[in-house]
Amino acid sequence: MEKYRVRFAPSPTGELHVGNARTALFNWMFARHHGGSFILRIEDTDESRSDLSYQISLFNDLNWLGLDWDEGPQKKGSYGPYKQSERLEIYKNHLQKLIDANLVYPCYCTEEELEEERQALILGKRMPRYMGKCRNLTADERKKCEEEGRKPSFRFKVHPQTIEFEDLIRGEMKFEGESIGDFIIVRSNGMPAYNFAVVIDDHLMGITHVIRGEDHLSNTALQMMLYRAFGFAPPTFAHHCLILGKDRAKLSKRHGSVSAGEFRKQGILPEALINYLGLLGSSFTDGREVLSRDEMITGFALERASKSGAIFDEEKLHWLNAIYIRNCKTEDLVERLKPFLEQAGYIIDNIDAKWLSEVIELVKTELTSLAEIGSHIDIFFDDKYEITAEAKQILEKENAAQVVKAFSEYLKTAAGNPQEIYLAAIKYTKEKAGTKGKELFMPIRAAITGKVHGPELDKVFAVLGKDVALRRLKPFIS
Ligand code: GLU
């Protein structure tokens, strides 16, 4: 048996949350670091909440992030099926084993009865848990319940005991069985409960390390009981901290974007998101923040993962994204930008490819996300060119008209290399209008680009050409 087999086991009940993406990433890095296997298992036994569309978007998101799985749906593997809804027979057989060993019992309590019990316990200031009403029903009592048409769930008998395990991130963990009520392992609709299915699958799939969020710690206590009941050796556990919002509450929609898909739509590059999530709540060797996939794999160590929650900082993600965009080869970047350009109303087929590359090369240092492209590239398109209020203000200032006039004057007769023309025109304007610094450059920028910020003006000028510049300067000459 392989020494390192880990899994990512999402329930397809929603879009891939960055918290889950990070869990997938930790498992993936662990597998790649140790040369082990990364398995994808779909936990879709909650029929009312699972949806095929979520499964499809999950595959898309994992593919987009480059978290390739070695076994799982769409892949071969000797431990399938890898979808829980296709493993029902296996769970049934395992339930029978526990029934035969007298470790479980049918429970006929209805939802309403259970809720009543819960409320009564809360009122009495006691820990809400199942008090074992159906644990010792006689055969007759069971028969009666069946005759009433009640469908049983199956509960695991919890005995007073201490559950201990060593967590790779959190160290020694201890739970008292006394506070845990008999828990459901198979629901009344015949579907396995999470804790039951997960133990069987992790065991049968030869999972050696279970790496997941700390919100599963209390589940692990229950799962340990099931490992013991089946006589299975438990895997090694590692529960990483969760991602929190700035208010230290679990990161949720009210904090803003939370799914991988949302970040993709915003134009975050997958390599930036991977870098960000990989370092979030875990420190790497030399404090570096920009790490390639390979560097992250080499430096990955669960032991370095933090125990306290990791605060999600969207600004930092954009900062990293800007670095990845800047470092992206322009020809690749053009390809990646195409859908965003289309979305912003640019018709790619109508744009000269070489010219587009030049423009992207110019603006790429200004982007913190791909989706921003439309509002940076507009200065190069006559039909998108617009004077912003700030630019207008600049152009209404004293001297502005003079600057624009002198600059235009020089351009009219100039010929040759655009960058040289630009420099000479600036020199001319400086003398003619008697201005320098901002007063000199800002009116020219404002008129030529319609904006007060943007790429280096000489380069913008070179791309636009003299004629376009002259046309844009004209209305501001009084
Ligand atoms: N399906 C569970 C979830 O999405 C898996 C938890 C686990 O990794 O065991 O939370």
Coordinates of C-alpha atoms and ligand atoms in Angstrom, one line a residue:
M1 CA 0.0 0.0 0.0
E2 CA 1.2 3.5 -0.8
K3 CA 2.5 5.5 2.1
Y4 CA 0.7 8.7 1.2
R5 CA -2.9 8.8 0.0
V6 CA -5.0 11.8 0.7
R7 CA -8.4 12.9 -0.5
F8 CA -10.5 15.9 -1.1
A9 CA -14.1 15.0 -0.4
P10 CA -16.5 17.8 -1.3
S11 CA -20.2 17.7 -1.1
P12 CA -21.6 19.2 -4.3
T13 CA -24.1 21.5 -2.5
G14 CA -22.7 24.8 -3.6
E15 CA -19.9 26.6 -5.5
L16 CA -16.4 25.8 -4.4
H17 CA -15.7 28.1 -1.4
V18 CA -12.1 29.3 -1.1
G19 CA -12.0 27.5 2.2
N20 CA -12.6 24.2 0.5
A21 CA -10.3 25.2 -2.3
R22 CA -7.6 25.6 0.3
T23 CA -8.4 22.2 1.8
A24 CA -8.0 20.7 -1.7
L25 CA -4.8 22.6 -2.2
F26 CA -3.3 21.4 1.1
N27 CA -4.1 17.8 0.3
W28 CA -2.8 18.2 -3.2
M29 CA 0.5 19.8 -2.1
F30 CA 0.9 17.1 0.6
A31 CA 0.4 14.4 -2.1
R32 CA 2.7 16.1 -4.6
H33 CA 5.3 16.8 -1.9
H34 CA 5.5 13.1 -0.8
G35 CA 5.0 11.7 -4.2
G36 CA 1.7 10.2 -3.1
S37 CA -1.9 10.1 -4.5
F38 CA -4.5 12.8 -4.4
I39 CA -8.0 11.4 -4.6
L40 CA -11.2 13.2 -5.4
R41 CA -14.4 11.8 -3.8
I42 CA -17.8 13.3 -4.3
E43 CA -19.9 13.1 -1.1
D44 CA -23.4 13.4 -2.6
T45 CA -25.5 11.4 -0.3
D46 CA -27.6 14.4 0.8
E47 CA -29.9 14.1 -2.1
S48 CA -31.9 17.2 -1.3
R49 CA -28.9 19.5 -1.3
S50 CA -26.6 17.9 -3.9
D51 CA -26.8 19.1 -7.4
L52 CA -25.1 17.9 -10.6
S53 CA -24.4 21.5 -11.7
Y54 CA -22.3 22.0 -8.6
Q55 CA -20.4 18.9 -9.4
I56 CA -19.6 20.1 -12.8
S57 CA -18.6 23.5 -11.6
L58 CA -16.4 21.8 -9.0
F59 CA -14.5 19.9 -11.7
N60 CA -14.1 23.1 -13.7
D61 CA -12.8 25.0 -10.7
L62 CA -10.3 22.3 -9.7
N63 CA -9.1 22.1 -13.3
W64 CA -8.8 25.9 -13.5
L65 CA -6.8 25.9 -10.3
G66 CA -4.6 23.1 -11.7
L67 CA -5.4 20.7 -8.8
D68 CA -5.3 17.5 -10.8
W69 CA -6.5 14.4 -9.1
D70 CA -5.0 11.0 -9.6
E71 CA -8.1 9.0 -8.8
G72 CA -11.7 10.0 -8.8
P73 CA -14.5 10.9 -11.2
Q74 CA -13.3 11.1 -14.8
K75 CA -10.1 9.2 -13.9
K76 CA -9.3 5.6 -13.5
G77 CA -8.6 4.1 -10.1
S78 CA -8.7 0.8 -8.3
Y79 CA -10.8 2.1 -5.4
G80 CA -13.9 3.4 -7.1
P81 CA -16.6 4.2 -7.5
Y82 CA -15.6 7.7 -6.2
K83 CA -19.0 9.0 -5.9
Q84 CA -20.8 8.1 -2.7
S85 CA -24.2 7.8 -4.3
E86 CA -22.7 4.9 -6.3
R87 CA -21.4 3.1 -3.2
L88 CA -24.7 2.6 -1.4
E89 CA -24.4 -1.2 -1.5
I90 CA -21.0 -0.9 0.3
Y91 CA -22.6 1.1 3.1
K92 CA -25.5 -1.3 3.4
N93 CA -23.1 -4.2 3.9
H94 CA -21.2 -2.3 6.5
L95 CA -24.3 -1.3 8.3
Q96 CA -25.2 -5.0 8.5
K97 CA -21.8 -5.7 10.0
L98 CA -22.5 -3.3 12.9
I99 CA -26.0 -4.6 13.3
D100 CA -24.7 -8.2 13.6
A101 CA -22.2 -7.0 16.2
N102 CA -25.0 -5.3 18.1
L103 CA -23.3 -2.0 17.9
V104 CA -26.2 -0.1 16.3
Y105 CA -30.0 0.0 16.8
P106 CA -32.9 1.3 14.8
C107 CA -34.3 4.5 16.0
Y108 CA -38.0 5.4 15.3
C109 CA -38.1 8.9 16.7
T110 CA -39.5 11.5 14.3
E111 CA -37.9 14.8 13.6
E112 CA -40.6 16.5 15.8
E113 CA -39.9 14.1 18.7
L114 CA -36.2 14.7 18.5
E115 CA -36.7 18.5 18.4
E116 CA -38.9 18.3 21.5
E117 CA -36.2 16.3 23.3
R118 CA -33.6 18.9 22.2
Q119 CA -35.6 21.8 23.5
A120 CA -36.3 20.1 26.8
L121 CA -32.6 19.5 27.3
I122 CA -31.7 23.1 26.4
L123 CA -34.4 24.4 28.8
G124 CA -32.9 22.2 31.6
K125 CA -29.5 23.6 30.8
R126 CA -28.2 20.3 29.6
M127 CA -26.1 19.5 26.6
P128 CA -28.6 18.7 23.7
R129 CA -28.0 15.2 22.5
Y130 CA -30.0 12.0 21.8
M131 CA -30.8 10.4 25.1
G132 CA -31.2 6.9 23.8
K133 CA -35.0 6.5 23.8
C134 CA -34.9 3.7 21.2
R135 CA -31.8 2.1 22.4
N136 CA -33.5 -0.6 24.4
L137 CA -36.8 -1.1 22.6
T138 CA -38.1 -4.6 22.8
A139 CA -38.9 -6.6 19.6
D140 CA -42.6 -5.9 20.2
E141 CA -42.0 -2.2 20.6
R142 CA -40.0 -2.1 17.3
K143 CA -42.8 -4.0 15.6
K144 CA -45.3 -1.5 16.8
C145 CA -43.3 1.4 15.5
E146 CA -43.0 -0.3 12.1
E147 CA -46.7 -0.9 12.0
E148 CA -47.2 2.8 12.7
G149 CA -45.4 3.3 9.4
R150 CA -42.3 4.7 11.1
K151 CA -39.1 4.3 9.1
P152 CA -36.1 3.7 11.3
S153 CA -32.7 5.5 11.1
F154 CA -29.8 3.6 12.6
R155 CA -27.9 4.9 15.5
F156 CA -24.4 3.9 16.7
K157 CA -24.3 3.1 20.4
V158 CA -21.9 5.4 22.1
H159 CA -20.3 4.1 25.3
P160 CA -18.7 6.3 28.0
Q161 CA -15.1 6.5 26.8
T162 CA -12.3 8.9 26.1
I163 CA -11.4 9.4 22.5
E164 CA -7.9 10.5 21.9
F165 CA -5.9 11.1 18.8
E166 CA -2.8 12.9 17.7
D167 CA -3.5 15.7 15.2
L168 CA -0.6 16.6 12.9
I169 CA -1.4 20.3 13.3
R170 CA -3.1 20.6 16.6
G171 CA -1.2 17.9 18.6
E172 CA -2.9 15.8 21.3
M173 CA -6.7 15.8 21.0
K174 CA -9.1 14.4 23.6
F175 CA -12.9 14.0 23.6
E176 CA -15.2 12.6 26.3
G177 CA -17.7 10.1 24.9
E178 CA -20.1 11.0 27.7
S179 CA -21.0 14.2 26.1
I180 CA -21.8 12.5 22.8
G181 CA -25.2 10.9 22.2
D182 CA -25.8 7.8 20.1
F183 CA -25.5 9.2 16.6
I184 CA -27.2 8.4 13.3
I185 CA -25.1 6.5 10.8
V186 CA -27.9 5.6 8.4
R187 CA -30.8 7.9 7.9
S188 CA -34.5 6.8 7.7
N189 CA -34.4 7.2 3.9
G190 CA -31.6 4.6 3.8
M191 CA -28.8 7.1 3.0
P192 CA -25.6 6.9 5.0
A193 CA -24.8 9.8 7.3
Y194 CA -21.5 11.7 6.6
N195 CA -19.6 10.2 9.5
F196 CA -20.4 6.7 8.6
A197 CA -19.8 6.9 4.9
V198 CA -16.5 8.8 5.3
V199 CA -15.0 6.2 7.6
I200 CA -15.9 3.4 5.3
D201 CA -14.6 5.2 2.2
D202 CA -11.4 6.5 3.8
H203 CA -10.6 3.0 5.0
L204 CA -11.5 1.2 1.7
M205 CA -9.7 3.8 -0.4
G206 CA -6.6 3.4 1.7
I207 CA -6.5 7.0 2.8
T208 CA -3.4 7.5 5.0
H209 CA -3.9 11.1 6.0
V210 CA -7.1 13.1 6.4
I211 CA -6.4 16.8 6.0
R212 CA -9.5 19.0 6.5
G213 CA -10.9 22.0 8.3
E214 CA -11.0 22.2 12.1
D215 CA -14.8 22.4 11.8
H216 CA -14.6 18.7 11.4
L217 CA -12.8 18.1 14.7
S218 CA -15.9 17.0 16.6
N219 CA -16.8 14.7 13.7
T220 CA -13.4 13.1 14.0
A221 CA -14.3 12.0 17.5
L222 CA -17.3 10.1 16.2
Q223 CA -15.3 8.7 13.3
M224 CA -12.7 7.3 15.7
M225 CA -15.5 5.4 17.4
L226 CA -16.5 3.9 14.1
Y227 CA -12.9 3.0 13.2
R228 CA -12.8 1.1 16.5
A229 CA -16.1 -0.6 15.9
F230 CA -15.1 -1.8 12.5
G231 CA -11.6 -2.8 13.7
F232 CA -10.1 -0.4 11.0
A233 CA -6.8 1.4 11.7
P234 CA -7.6 5.1 11.6
P235 CA -5.6 7.4 9.3
T236 CA -3.5 10.3 10.6
F237 CA -5.5 13.4 11.0
A238 CA -4.6 17.0 10.4
H239 CA -7.2 19.7 11.0
H240 CA -6.2 23.1 9.6
C241 CA -7.6 26.4 10.7
L242 CA -10.5 28.0 8.8
I243 CA -10.4 31.1 6.7
L244 CA -12.0 34.1 8.5
G245 CA -13.3 37.4 7.5
K246 CA -11.7 40.6 8.9
D247 CA -14.2 40.5 11.8
R248 CA -12.8 37.0 12.6
A249 CA -16.1 35.3 11.8
K250 CA -16.0 32.3 9.4
L251 CA -15.6 33.7 5.8
S252 CA -19.0 33.8 4.2
K253 CA -20.9 35.6 1.5
R254 CA -21.5 38.6 3.6
H255 CA -17.8 39.3 3.6
G256 CA -17.8 39.6 -0.2
S257 CA -16.6 37.1 -2.8
V258 CA -16.0 33.7 -1.4
S259 CA -16.0 31.1 -4.2
A260 CA -13.2 30.2 -6.6
G261 CA -15.6 30.9 -9.5
E262 CA -16.3 34.4 -8.3
F263 CA -12.6 35.1 -8.2
R264 CA -12.2 33.6 -11.7
K265 CA -14.9 35.9 -13.0
Q266 CA -13.1 38.9 -11.4
G267 CA -10.0 38.0 -13.3
I268 CA -7.9 36.6 -10.5
L269 CA -5.3 34.3 -12.1
P270 CA -5.4 30.7 -10.8
E271 CA -1.7 30.8 -10.0
A272 CA -2.2 33.9 -7.9
L273 CA -5.1 32.3 -6.0
I274 CA -3.2 29.1 -5.4
N275 CA -0.2 31.1 -4.2
Y276 CA -2.4 33.2 -1.9
L277 CA -4.3 30.2 -0.4
G278 CA -1.2 28.1 -0.1
L279 CA 0.4 30.7 2.1
L280 CA -2.7 31.7 4.0
G281 CA -2.3 30.5 7.6
S282 CA 0.9 28.7 7.0
S283 CA 4.4 30.1 6.8
F284 CA 6.9 29.1 4.3
T285 CA 10.6 28.8 4.8
D286 CA 12.1 32.2 4.2
G287 CA 9.1 34.5 4.6
R288 CA 8.7 34.9 0.8
E289 CA 5.3 35.7 -0.4
V290 CA 5.5 35.0 -4.1
L291 CA 6.1 31.3 -4.6
S292 CA 5.6 29.1 -7.7
R293 CA 3.6 25.9 -7.5
D294 CA 6.8 23.9 -7.4
E295 CA 8.3 25.9 -4.6
M296 CA 5.1 25.6 -2.6
I297 CA 5.2 21.8 -3.1
T298 CA 8.8 21.5 -2.1
G299 CA 8.4 23.7 1.0
F300 CA 5.0 22.3 2.1
A301 CA 4.8 21.0 5.6
L302 CA 1.6 20.5 7.5
E303 CA 3.4 21.1 10.8
R304 CA 3.9 24.7 9.8
A305 CA 0.2 25.3 9.3
S306 CA -1.2 27.8 11.9
K307 CA -3.7 26.7 14.5
S308 CA -5.5 30.0 14.7
G309 CA -7.8 31.2 11.9
A310 CA -6.4 32.8 8.8
I311 CA -7.8 36.2 7.9
F312 CA -8.8 36.5 4.2
D313 CA -7.3 39.7 2.8
E314 CA -8.7 40.4 -0.7
E315 CA -6.4 43.4 -1.2
K316 CA -3.4 41.1 -0.7
L317 CA -4.8 38.7 -3.2
H318 CA -5.1 41.5 -5.7
W319 CA -1.6 42.6 -4.9
L320 CA -0.3 39.1 -5.7
N321 CA -2.5 38.9 -8.7
A322 CA -0.9 42.1 -10.0
I323 CA 2.5 40.5 -9.7
Y324 CA 1.4 37.4 -11.6
I325 CA -0.2 39.6 -14.3
R326 CA 2.9 41.6 -14.7
N327 CA 5.1 38.5 -14.9
C328 CA 2.8 36.8 -17.4
K329 CA 4.2 36.7 -20.9
T330 CA 2.3 39.3 -23.0
E331 CA 1.2 36.8 -25.6
D332 CA -0.2 34.5 -22.9
L333 CA -1.8 37.4 -21.2
V334 CA -3.5 38.6 -24.4
E335 CA -5.1 35.1 -24.7
R336 CA -6.3 35.2 -21.1
L337 CA -7.6 38.7 -21.4
K338 CA -9.7 38.0 -24.5
P339 CA -12.9 36.9 -22.6
F340 CA -12.6 40.0 -20.4
L341 CA -12.1 42.3 -23.4
E342 CA -15.2 40.8 -25.1
Q343 CA -17.1 41.3 -21.9
A344 CA -16.1 44.9 -21.8
G345 CA -17.5 45.4 -25.3
Y346 CA -14.3 45.1 -27.4
I347 CA -14.6 43.0 -30.5
I348 CA -11.3 41.1 -30.7
D349 CA -11.7 40.2 -34.4
N350 CA -11.7 43.9 -35.3
I351 CA -8.5 44.6 -33.4
D352 CA -5.0 44.1 -35.0
A353 CA -3.3 41.4 -33.0
K354 CA 0.2 43.0 -33.0
W355 CA -1.2 46.3 -32.0
L356 CA -3.3 44.7 -29.2
S357 CA -0.1 43.0 -27.9
E358 CA 1.7 46.4 -27.8
V359 CA -1.2 47.9 -25.9
I360 CA -1.4 45.1 -23.4
E361 CA 2.3 45.2 -22.9
L362 CA 1.8 48.8 -21.9
V363 CA -1.1 48.5 -19.5
K364 CA -0.3 45.2 -17.9
T365 CA 1.6 46.7 -15.0
E366 CA -1.5 48.7 -14.1
L367 CA -3.8 45.7 -13.7
T368 CA -4.7 44.0 -10.4
S369 CA -7.2 41.8 -12.1
L370 CA -8.0 40.8 -15.7
A371 CA -11.5 42.3 -15.4
E372 CA -10.0 45.7 -15.1
I373 CA -8.7 45.6 -18.6
G374 CA -11.6 47.4 -20.2
S375 CA -11.0 50.6 -18.2
H376 CA -7.3 50.7 -18.9
I377 CA -7.3 49.9 -22.6
D378 CA -10.1 52.4 -23.4
I379 CA -7.7 55.3 -23.9
F380 CA -6.5 53.6 -27.1
F381 CA -9.9 53.4 -28.7
D382 CA -11.6 56.5 -30.2
D383 CA -15.1 55.2 -29.5
K384 CA -14.2 54.5 -25.9
Y385 CA -12.2 57.7 -25.3
E386 CA -13.9 59.9 -22.8
I387 CA -12.8 62.9 -20.7
T388 CA -13.1 62.2 -17.0
A389 CA -14.1 64.9 -14.6
E390 CA -10.6 64.9 -13.2
A391 CA -9.1 65.4 -16.6
K392 CA -11.5 68.1 -17.4
Q393 CA -10.5 70.0 -14.3
I394 CA -6.8 69.8 -15.3
L395 CA -7.7 71.1 -18.7
E396 CA -9.6 74.0 -17.3
K397 CA -6.6 75.2 -15.3
E398 CA -4.7 78.3 -16.3
N399 CA -1.9 77.6 -18.7
A400 CA -3.4 74.3 -19.8
A401 CA -4.7 75.6 -23.1
Q402 CA -1.3 77.1 -23.8
V403 CA 0.4 73.8 -23.1
V404 CA -1.9 71.9 -25.4
K405 CA -1.5 74.5 -28.1
A406 CA 2.2 74.5 -28.0
F407 CA 2.4 70.7 -28.0
S408 CA 0.0 70.5 -31.0
E409 CA 1.9 73.2 -32.8
Y410 CA 5.1 71.2 -32.7
L411 CA 3.3 67.9 -33.7
K412 CA 1.8 69.4 -36.8
T413 CA 5.1 69.7 -38.6
A414 CA 7.0 66.9 -36.9
A415 CA 7.9 63.7 -38.6
G416 CA 9.9 60.5 -37.8
N417 CA 10.0 58.3 -34.8
P418 CA 7.0 58.9 -32.5
Q419 CA 8.9 58.6 -29.3
E420 CA 11.5 61.1 -30.5
I421 CA 8.7 63.4 -31.7
Y422 CA 7.1 63.2 -28.3
L423 CA 10.3 64.1 -26.5
A424 CA 11.0 67.0 -28.8
A425 CA 7.4 68.2 -28.6
I426 CA 7.7 68.2 -24.8
K427 CA 10.9 70.1 -24.9
Y428 CA 9.4 72.7 -27.3
T429 CA 6.2 73.1 -25.1
K430 CA 8.3 73.5 -22.0
E431 CA 10.0 76.5 -23.5
K432 CA 7.1 77.9 -25.4
A433 CA 4.6 77.7 -22.6
G434 CA 7.1 78.3 -19.8
T435 CA 5.9 75.3 -17.8
K436 CA 7.4 72.2 -16.3
G437 CA 6.6 69.1 -14.2
K438 CA 2.9 68.4 -13.6
E439 CA 1.8 71.6 -15.2
L440 CA 3.5 70.5 -18.4
F441 CA 2.6 66.9 -18.5
M442 CA -0.9 66.7 -17.0
P443 CA -2.8 68.7 -19.6
I444 CA -1.1 66.7 -22.4
R445 CA -2.0 63.5 -20.7
A446 CA -5.5 64.6 -19.8
A447 CA -6.2 65.6 -23.4
I448 CA -4.6 62.6 -25.1
T449 CA -5.9 59.9 -22.8
G450 CA -8.9 61.6 -21.2
K451 CA -7.6 60.6 -17.8
V452 CA -5.1 61.7 -15.2
H453 CA -3.5 58.4 -14.6
G454 CA -2.2 55.7 -17.0
P455 CA 0.9 54.2 -18.6
E456 CA 3.9 56.2 -19.5
L457 CA 2.8 59.0 -21.8
D458 CA 5.6 58.7 -24.4
K459 CA 4.6 55.0 -24.9
V460 CA 0.9 55.8 -25.1
F461 CA 1.8 58.5 -27.7
A462 CA 3.9 56.0 -29.7
V463 CA 1.0 53.5 -29.8
L464 CA -1.7 56.1 -30.7
G465 CA 0.4 58.0 -33.2
K466 CA 0.6 61.7 -34.0
D467 CA -2.7 62.1 -35.9
V468 CA -4.8 60.6 -33.1
A469 CA -3.0 62.8 -30.6
L470 CA -3.6 65.9 -32.6
R471 CA -7.2 65.1 -33.0
R472 CA -7.7 64.7 -29.3
L473 CA -5.7 67.8 -28.4
K474 CA -7.7 70.1 -30.7
P475 CA -10.8 70.7 -28.7
F476 CA -8.7 72.1 -25.8
I477 CA -6.9 74.7 -27.7
S478 CA -8.6 78.0 -27.0
Ligands
GLU1 N1 -18.0 16.2 2.5 C1 -17.4 16.8 3.7 C2 -17.3 18.3 3.5 O1 -17.5 18.8 2.4 C3 -16.0 16.2 3.8 C4 -15.3 16.4 5.0 C5 -14.1 15.6 5.1 O2 -13.1 15.9 4.5 O3 -14.2 14.6 5.8 O4 -17.2 19.0 4.5

